[in-house]
């Protein structure tokens, strides 16, 4: 079966040994370097994934064209001090790493990724968002079940995610979970900017997500997982002592309509493909 056929049938693809260990190490090292330049005095931004608690502050909404840093919700003591060092307090870094940083740019537009995009007939896709997901040992938070297309809504639906394991992802340290063929469903919600400020979810389909048939997508460091934007997926908190860093890129079709009220806004002249 070709990659394209398999992707259409399953809603996701797992490609082991996609990136070298050195490339993964280089990316993790680069994020530690970038974090050293982050002065969080005065504007800590907590990124939480449950719908009720999702932050809607300006720091988040302005992060589309920047390299911004988001904390784990349990990163701080009650007195406002960090429990761990700065890097090990972060939930993620995003959302334009792939366009602004040379190390992330090279990783995001590698020869093997260009080849894969060609196999999947995604030459017209634009890299709209990237994030380094830290999921550090003991503190890495849950990511509730969701469809990526809710956060990168287009008409017609066109979102495809590329998730790269920078370290081994196992059940123990909070790997992704999804159901084969689970993308054959409707988009449940649309996360967008609210008139007057902030963000909201608009319900598009009331059917709850089914957890039946979900399987753990355990992969080795270097693997690439391609995710259809409609595929419901989630990950559990990392309660283990083993770190689970990953890097994700999200793409949309250049031919699809991208609403101006989507939460993530980019300078459209800066958007390019693989
Ligand atoms: Fe996701």
Short mmCIF file of C-alpha atoms and ligand atoms in Angstrom, two decimals:
data_model
loop_
_atom_site.label_atom_id
_atom_site.label_comp_id
_atom_site.label_asym_id
_atom_site.label_seq_id
_atom_site.Cartn_x
_atom_site.Cartn_y
_atom_site.Cartn_z
CA UNK A 1 0.00 0.00 0.00
CA UNK A 2 1.28 3.46 -0.81
CA UNK A 3 1.69 6.02 1.97
CA UNK A 4 -1.13 8.05 0.47
CA UNK A 5 -3.56 5.12 0.42
CA UNK A 6 -2.63 4.10 3.95
CA UNK A 7 -3.01 7.68 5.19
CA UNK A 8 -6.45 7.95 3.59
CA UNK A 9 -7.57 4.66 5.15
CA UNK A 10 -6.14 4.99 8.67
CA UNK A 11 -6.14 8.76 9.16
CA UNK A 12 -2.54 8.59 10.32
CA UNK A 13 0.85 7.23 9.27
CA UNK A 14 3.78 6.12 11.39
CA UNK A 15 7.23 6.37 9.82
CA UNK A 16 9.99 5.11 12.12
CA UNK A 17 13.61 6.26 11.62
CA UNK A 18 12.42 9.36 9.77
CA UNK A 19 14.89 11.75 11.42
CA UNK A 20 18.36 10.94 12.71
CA UNK A 21 19.08 10.92 16.45
CA UNK A 22 21.51 13.80 15.82
CA UNK A 23 18.75 15.90 14.21
CA UNK A 24 16.45 15.23 17.20
CA UNK A 25 19.23 16.10 19.66
CA UNK A 26 19.99 19.29 17.71
CA UNK A 27 16.39 20.45 17.97
CA UNK A 28 16.14 19.78 21.72
CA UNK A 29 19.45 21.59 22.30
CA UNK A 30 18.27 24.54 20.22
CA UNK A 31 15.11 24.92 22.32
CA UNK A 32 17.19 25.01 25.50
CA UNK A 33 19.27 27.79 23.92
CA UNK A 34 16.16 29.73 22.87
CA UNK A 35 14.74 29.39 26.37
CA UNK A 36 17.79 31.12 27.83
CA UNK A 37 16.75 34.30 25.99
CA UNK A 38 13.22 34.17 27.42
CA UNK A 39 12.67 36.68 30.21
CA UNK A 40 9.37 35.67 31.79
CA UNK A 41 9.32 38.35 34.46
CA UNK A 42 5.88 39.86 34.54
CA UNK A 43 4.17 37.87 31.83
CA UNK A 44 3.95 34.18 32.57
CA UNK A 45 1.46 32.49 30.28
CA UNK A 46 0.01 29.20 31.29
CA UNK A 47 -1.16 26.90 28.54
CA UNK A 48 -3.87 24.50 29.63
CA UNK A 49 -5.70 22.18 27.33
CA UNK A 50 -9.05 21.60 28.98
CA UNK A 51 -11.65 23.70 27.20
CA UNK A 52 -12.74 25.65 30.26
CA UNK A 53 -9.25 26.64 31.25
CA UNK A 54 -7.63 27.36 27.89
CA UNK A 55 -5.82 30.60 28.15
CA UNK A 56 -7.05 33.35 25.92
CA UNK A 57 -4.65 36.07 26.81
CA UNK A 58 -2.92 38.33 24.32
CA UNK A 59 0.40 36.52 24.66
CA UNK A 60 -1.22 33.39 23.26
CA UNK A 61 -3.17 35.18 20.52
CA UNK A 62 -0.08 37.10 19.42
CA UNK A 63 2.16 34.02 19.21
CA UNK A 64 1.40 33.12 15.57
CA UNK A 65 4.35 34.97 14.09
CA UNK A 66 6.66 34.57 17.08
CA UNK A 67 8.65 32.19 19.22
CA UNK A 68 6.65 32.21 22.45
CA UNK A 69 6.99 30.15 25.61
CA UNK A 70 4.11 28.49 27.48
CA UNK A 71 4.30 27.09 30.99
CA UNK A 72 2.95 23.88 32.43
CA UNK A 73 -0.02 24.64 34.66
CA UNK A 74 1.76 23.22 37.71
CA UNK A 75 5.03 25.01 37.00
CA UNK A 76 4.70 27.60 39.77
CA UNK A 77 4.69 27.43 43.56
CA UNK A 78 1.92 29.38 45.26
CA UNK A 79 4.44 32.18 45.91
CA UNK A 80 4.95 32.59 42.13
CA UNK A 81 8.39 30.93 42.03
CA UNK A 82 9.10 28.15 39.55
CA UNK A 83 9.32 24.64 41.00
CA UNK A 84 11.94 23.56 38.41
CA UNK A 85 14.42 25.39 36.21
CA UNK A 86 12.87 27.46 33.42
CA UNK A 87 13.25 24.92 30.58
CA UNK A 88 11.77 22.14 32.70
CA UNK A 89 8.78 24.33 33.58
CA UNK A 90 7.65 24.79 29.98
CA UNK A 91 4.74 23.00 28.30
CA UNK A 92 5.62 24.13 24.80
CA UNK A 93 7.32 26.67 22.56
CA UNK A 94 5.54 27.99 19.43
CA UNK A 95 4.17 28.92 16.97
CA UNK A 96 6.51 30.11 14.19
CA UNK A 97 9.70 28.24 15.12
CA UNK A 98 9.87 26.74 11.62
CA UNK A 99 10.00 30.17 9.97
CA UNK A 100 12.04 32.16 12.48
CA UNK A 101 14.78 29.83 13.67
CA UNK A 102 17.34 28.33 11.25
CA UNK A 103 17.67 25.01 13.13
CA UNK A 104 13.89 24.49 13.24
CA UNK A 105 13.58 25.68 9.64
CA UNK A 106 16.05 23.05 8.40
CA UNK A 107 14.29 20.30 10.40
CA UNK A 108 10.88 21.41 9.09
CA UNK A 109 11.91 21.46 5.45
CA UNK A 110 14.19 18.42 5.30
CA UNK A 111 14.66 16.46 2.08
CA UNK A 112 12.81 13.44 3.51
CA UNK A 113 9.87 15.62 4.57
CA UNK A 114 9.67 17.20 1.11
CA UNK A 115 9.69 13.70 -0.36
CA UNK A 116 6.92 12.56 2.01
CA UNK A 117 4.79 15.64 1.21
CA UNK A 118 5.19 14.77 -2.46
CA UNK A 119 4.10 11.17 -1.84
CA UNK A 120 1.03 12.48 -0.01
CA UNK A 121 0.35 15.01 -2.80
CA UNK A 122 0.67 17.88 -0.38
CA UNK A 123 2.91 20.13 -2.46
CA UNK A 124 0.37 22.95 -2.15
CA UNK A 125 0.35 22.84 1.66
CA UNK A 126 1.63 25.74 3.75
CA UNK A 127 3.44 25.33 7.07
CA UNK A 128 1.21 27.51 9.21
CA UNK A 129 2.23 26.49 12.73
CA UNK A 130 4.94 24.69 14.65
CA UNK A 131 5.46 23.79 18.27
CA UNK A 132 8.03 22.09 20.41
CA UNK A 133 6.02 20.04 22.90
CA UNK A 134 8.17 19.43 25.97
CA UNK A 135 6.12 16.93 28.02
CA UNK A 136 8.86 16.86 30.63
CA UNK A 137 9.19 14.02 33.16
CA UNK A 138 6.72 14.21 36.09
CA UNK A 139 5.20 17.56 35.04
CA UNK A 140 4.14 17.13 31.37
CA UNK A 141 0.38 17.74 31.26
CA UNK A 142 -2.52 15.93 29.61
CA UNK A 143 -3.65 16.92 26.10
CA UNK A 144 -7.40 16.31 26.00
CA UNK A 145 -8.98 14.56 23.04
CA UNK A 146 -9.29 16.96 20.11
CA UNK A 147 -9.13 17.32 16.34
CA UNK A 148 -6.35 19.56 15.05
CA UNK A 149 -8.77 21.00 12.47
CA UNK A 150 -10.63 22.72 15.34
CA UNK A 151 -7.56 24.91 15.89
CA UNK A 152 -6.63 25.33 12.21
CA UNK A 153 -10.08 25.57 10.69
CA UNK A 154 -10.29 25.88 6.91
CA UNK A 155 -13.03 25.52 4.30
CA UNK A 156 -12.83 22.88 2.99
CA UNK A 157 -11.09 21.07 5.89
CA UNK A 158 -7.40 20.64 4.98
CA UNK A 159 -5.30 20.50 8.16
CA UNK A 160 -2.56 17.85 8.29
CA UNK A 161 -0.15 17.51 11.21
CA UNK A 162 3.39 16.12 11.27
CA UNK A 163 4.42 14.98 14.74
CA UNK A 164 8.07 14.11 15.30
CA UNK A 165 9.28 12.07 18.26
CA UNK A 166 12.46 13.71 19.57
CA UNK A 167 12.60 11.01 22.26
CA UNK A 168 10.96 7.59 22.60
CA UNK A 169 7.20 7.99 23.15
CA UNK A 170 5.66 5.17 25.21
CA UNK A 171 2.46 4.50 27.16
CA UNK A 172 4.50 5.20 30.29
CA UNK A 173 5.63 8.72 29.32
CA UNK A 174 2.47 9.91 27.53
CA UNK A 175 2.50 8.87 23.87
CA UNK A 176 -0.25 9.84 21.43
CA UNK A 177 -3.46 7.79 21.30
CA UNK A 178 -5.78 7.55 18.28
CA UNK A 179 -8.11 5.10 16.56
CA UNK A 180 -7.27 3.69 13.13
CA UNK A 181 -9.82 5.13 10.71
CA UNK A 182 -11.04 7.56 13.38
CA UNK A 183 -10.79 10.49 10.96
CA UNK A 184 -13.97 9.30 9.22
CA UNK A 185 -16.03 11.62 11.34
CA UNK A 186 -17.24 15.20 11.54
CA UNK A 187 -15.42 18.19 12.95
CA UNK A 188 -16.85 18.78 16.43
CA UNK A 189 -15.77 22.33 17.18
CA UNK A 190 -14.04 25.46 15.97
CA UNK A 191 -11.72 27.40 18.26
CA UNK A 192 -11.68 31.04 17.22
CA UNK A 193 -11.32 34.65 18.33
CA UNK A 194 -14.29 36.19 20.06
CA UNK A 195 -15.62 39.59 19.23
CA UNK A 196 -14.38 41.95 21.90
CA UNK A 197 -11.35 39.83 22.81
CA UNK A 198 -10.48 36.34 23.94
CA UNK A 199 -11.39 33.06 22.32
CA UNK A 200 -14.23 30.58 22.22
CA UNK A 201 -15.21 27.16 20.94
CA UNK A 202 -18.17 27.07 18.58
CA UNK A 203 -19.81 23.66 18.49
CA UNK A 204 -20.19 22.30 14.97
CA UNK A 205 -21.41 18.80 15.84
CA UNK A 206 -22.73 17.72 19.27
CA UNK A 207 -21.69 14.03 19.06
CA UNK A 208 -19.22 13.25 21.86
CA UNK A 209 -15.87 11.66 20.96
CA UNK A 210 -15.84 7.89 21.32
CA UNK A 211 -12.87 6.43 23.18
CA UNK A 212 -13.58 2.96 21.80
CA UNK A 213 -10.80 1.48 19.66
CA UNK A 214 -8.16 4.01 20.73
CA UNK A 215 -4.65 2.57 20.55
CA UNK A 216 -1.32 3.93 21.83
CA UNK A 217 0.96 5.20 19.06
CA UNK A 218 4.22 4.18 20.72
CA UNK A 219 7.21 5.22 18.61
CA UNK A 220 10.97 5.49 18.84
CA UNK A 221 13.03 8.68 18.83
CA UNK A 222 13.25 9.84 15.19
CA UNK A 223 9.76 8.68 14.17
CA UNK A 224 7.31 10.83 12.24
CA UNK A 225 3.55 10.50 12.74
CA UNK A 226 1.33 12.17 10.13
CA UNK A 227 -2.15 13.05 11.42
CA UNK A 228 -5.29 13.87 9.48
CA UNK A 229 -6.82 17.08 10.90
CA UNK A 230 -10.10 15.29 11.65
CA UNK A 231 -8.51 12.38 13.57
CA UNK A 232 -9.42 12.63 17.27
CA UNK A 233 -6.28 12.10 19.37
CA UNK A 234 -4.97 12.80 22.85
CA UNK A 235 -2.09 12.12 25.20
CA UNK A 236 -2.02 11.38 28.92
CA UNK A 237 0.11 13.27 31.44
CA UNK A 238 3.72 12.25 31.75
CA UNK A 239 3.84 10.94 35.30
CA UNK A 240 6.99 8.90 34.57
CA UNK A 241 10.55 9.96 35.19
CA UNK A 242 11.29 9.84 31.45
CA UNK A 243 11.03 12.92 29.26
CA UNK A 244 8.91 12.81 26.07
CA UNK A 245 9.81 15.71 23.81
CA UNK A 246 8.16 16.06 20.40
CA UNK A 247 8.00 18.63 17.64
CA UNK A 248 4.87 19.20 15.59
CA UNK A 249 4.17 21.09 12.38
CA UNK A 250 0.66 21.81 11.13
CA UNK A 251 -0.12 22.51 7.51
CA UNK A 252 -3.15 23.71 5.56
CA UNK A 253 -3.91 23.80 1.87
CA UNK A 254 -2.98 27.06 0.14
CA UNK A 255 -6.25 26.75 -1.78
CA UNK A 256 -8.53 26.55 1.26
CA UNK A 257 -10.25 29.52 2.91
CA UNK A 258 -8.69 30.48 6.26
CA UNK A 259 -11.05 32.67 8.32
CA UNK A 260 -9.74 35.88 9.81
CA UNK A 261 -11.28 34.99 13.17
CA UNK A 262 -9.23 31.78 13.54
CA UNK A 263 -7.26 32.04 16.78
CA UNK A 264 -3.92 31.66 14.96
CA UNK A 265 -3.14 34.52 12.63
CA UNK A 266 0.00 34.74 10.52
CA UNK A 267 1.38 37.37 8.21
CA UNK A 268 0.13 35.65 5.04
CA UNK A 269 3.03 36.96 2.94
CA UNK A 270 5.37 34.93 5.14
CA UNK A 271 3.63 31.57 4.67
CA UNK A 272 5.50 28.99 2.62
CA UNK A 273 5.42 25.25 2.02
CA UNK A 274 7.98 22.50 2.53
FE1 LIG B 1 -3.20 17.63 18.19
#
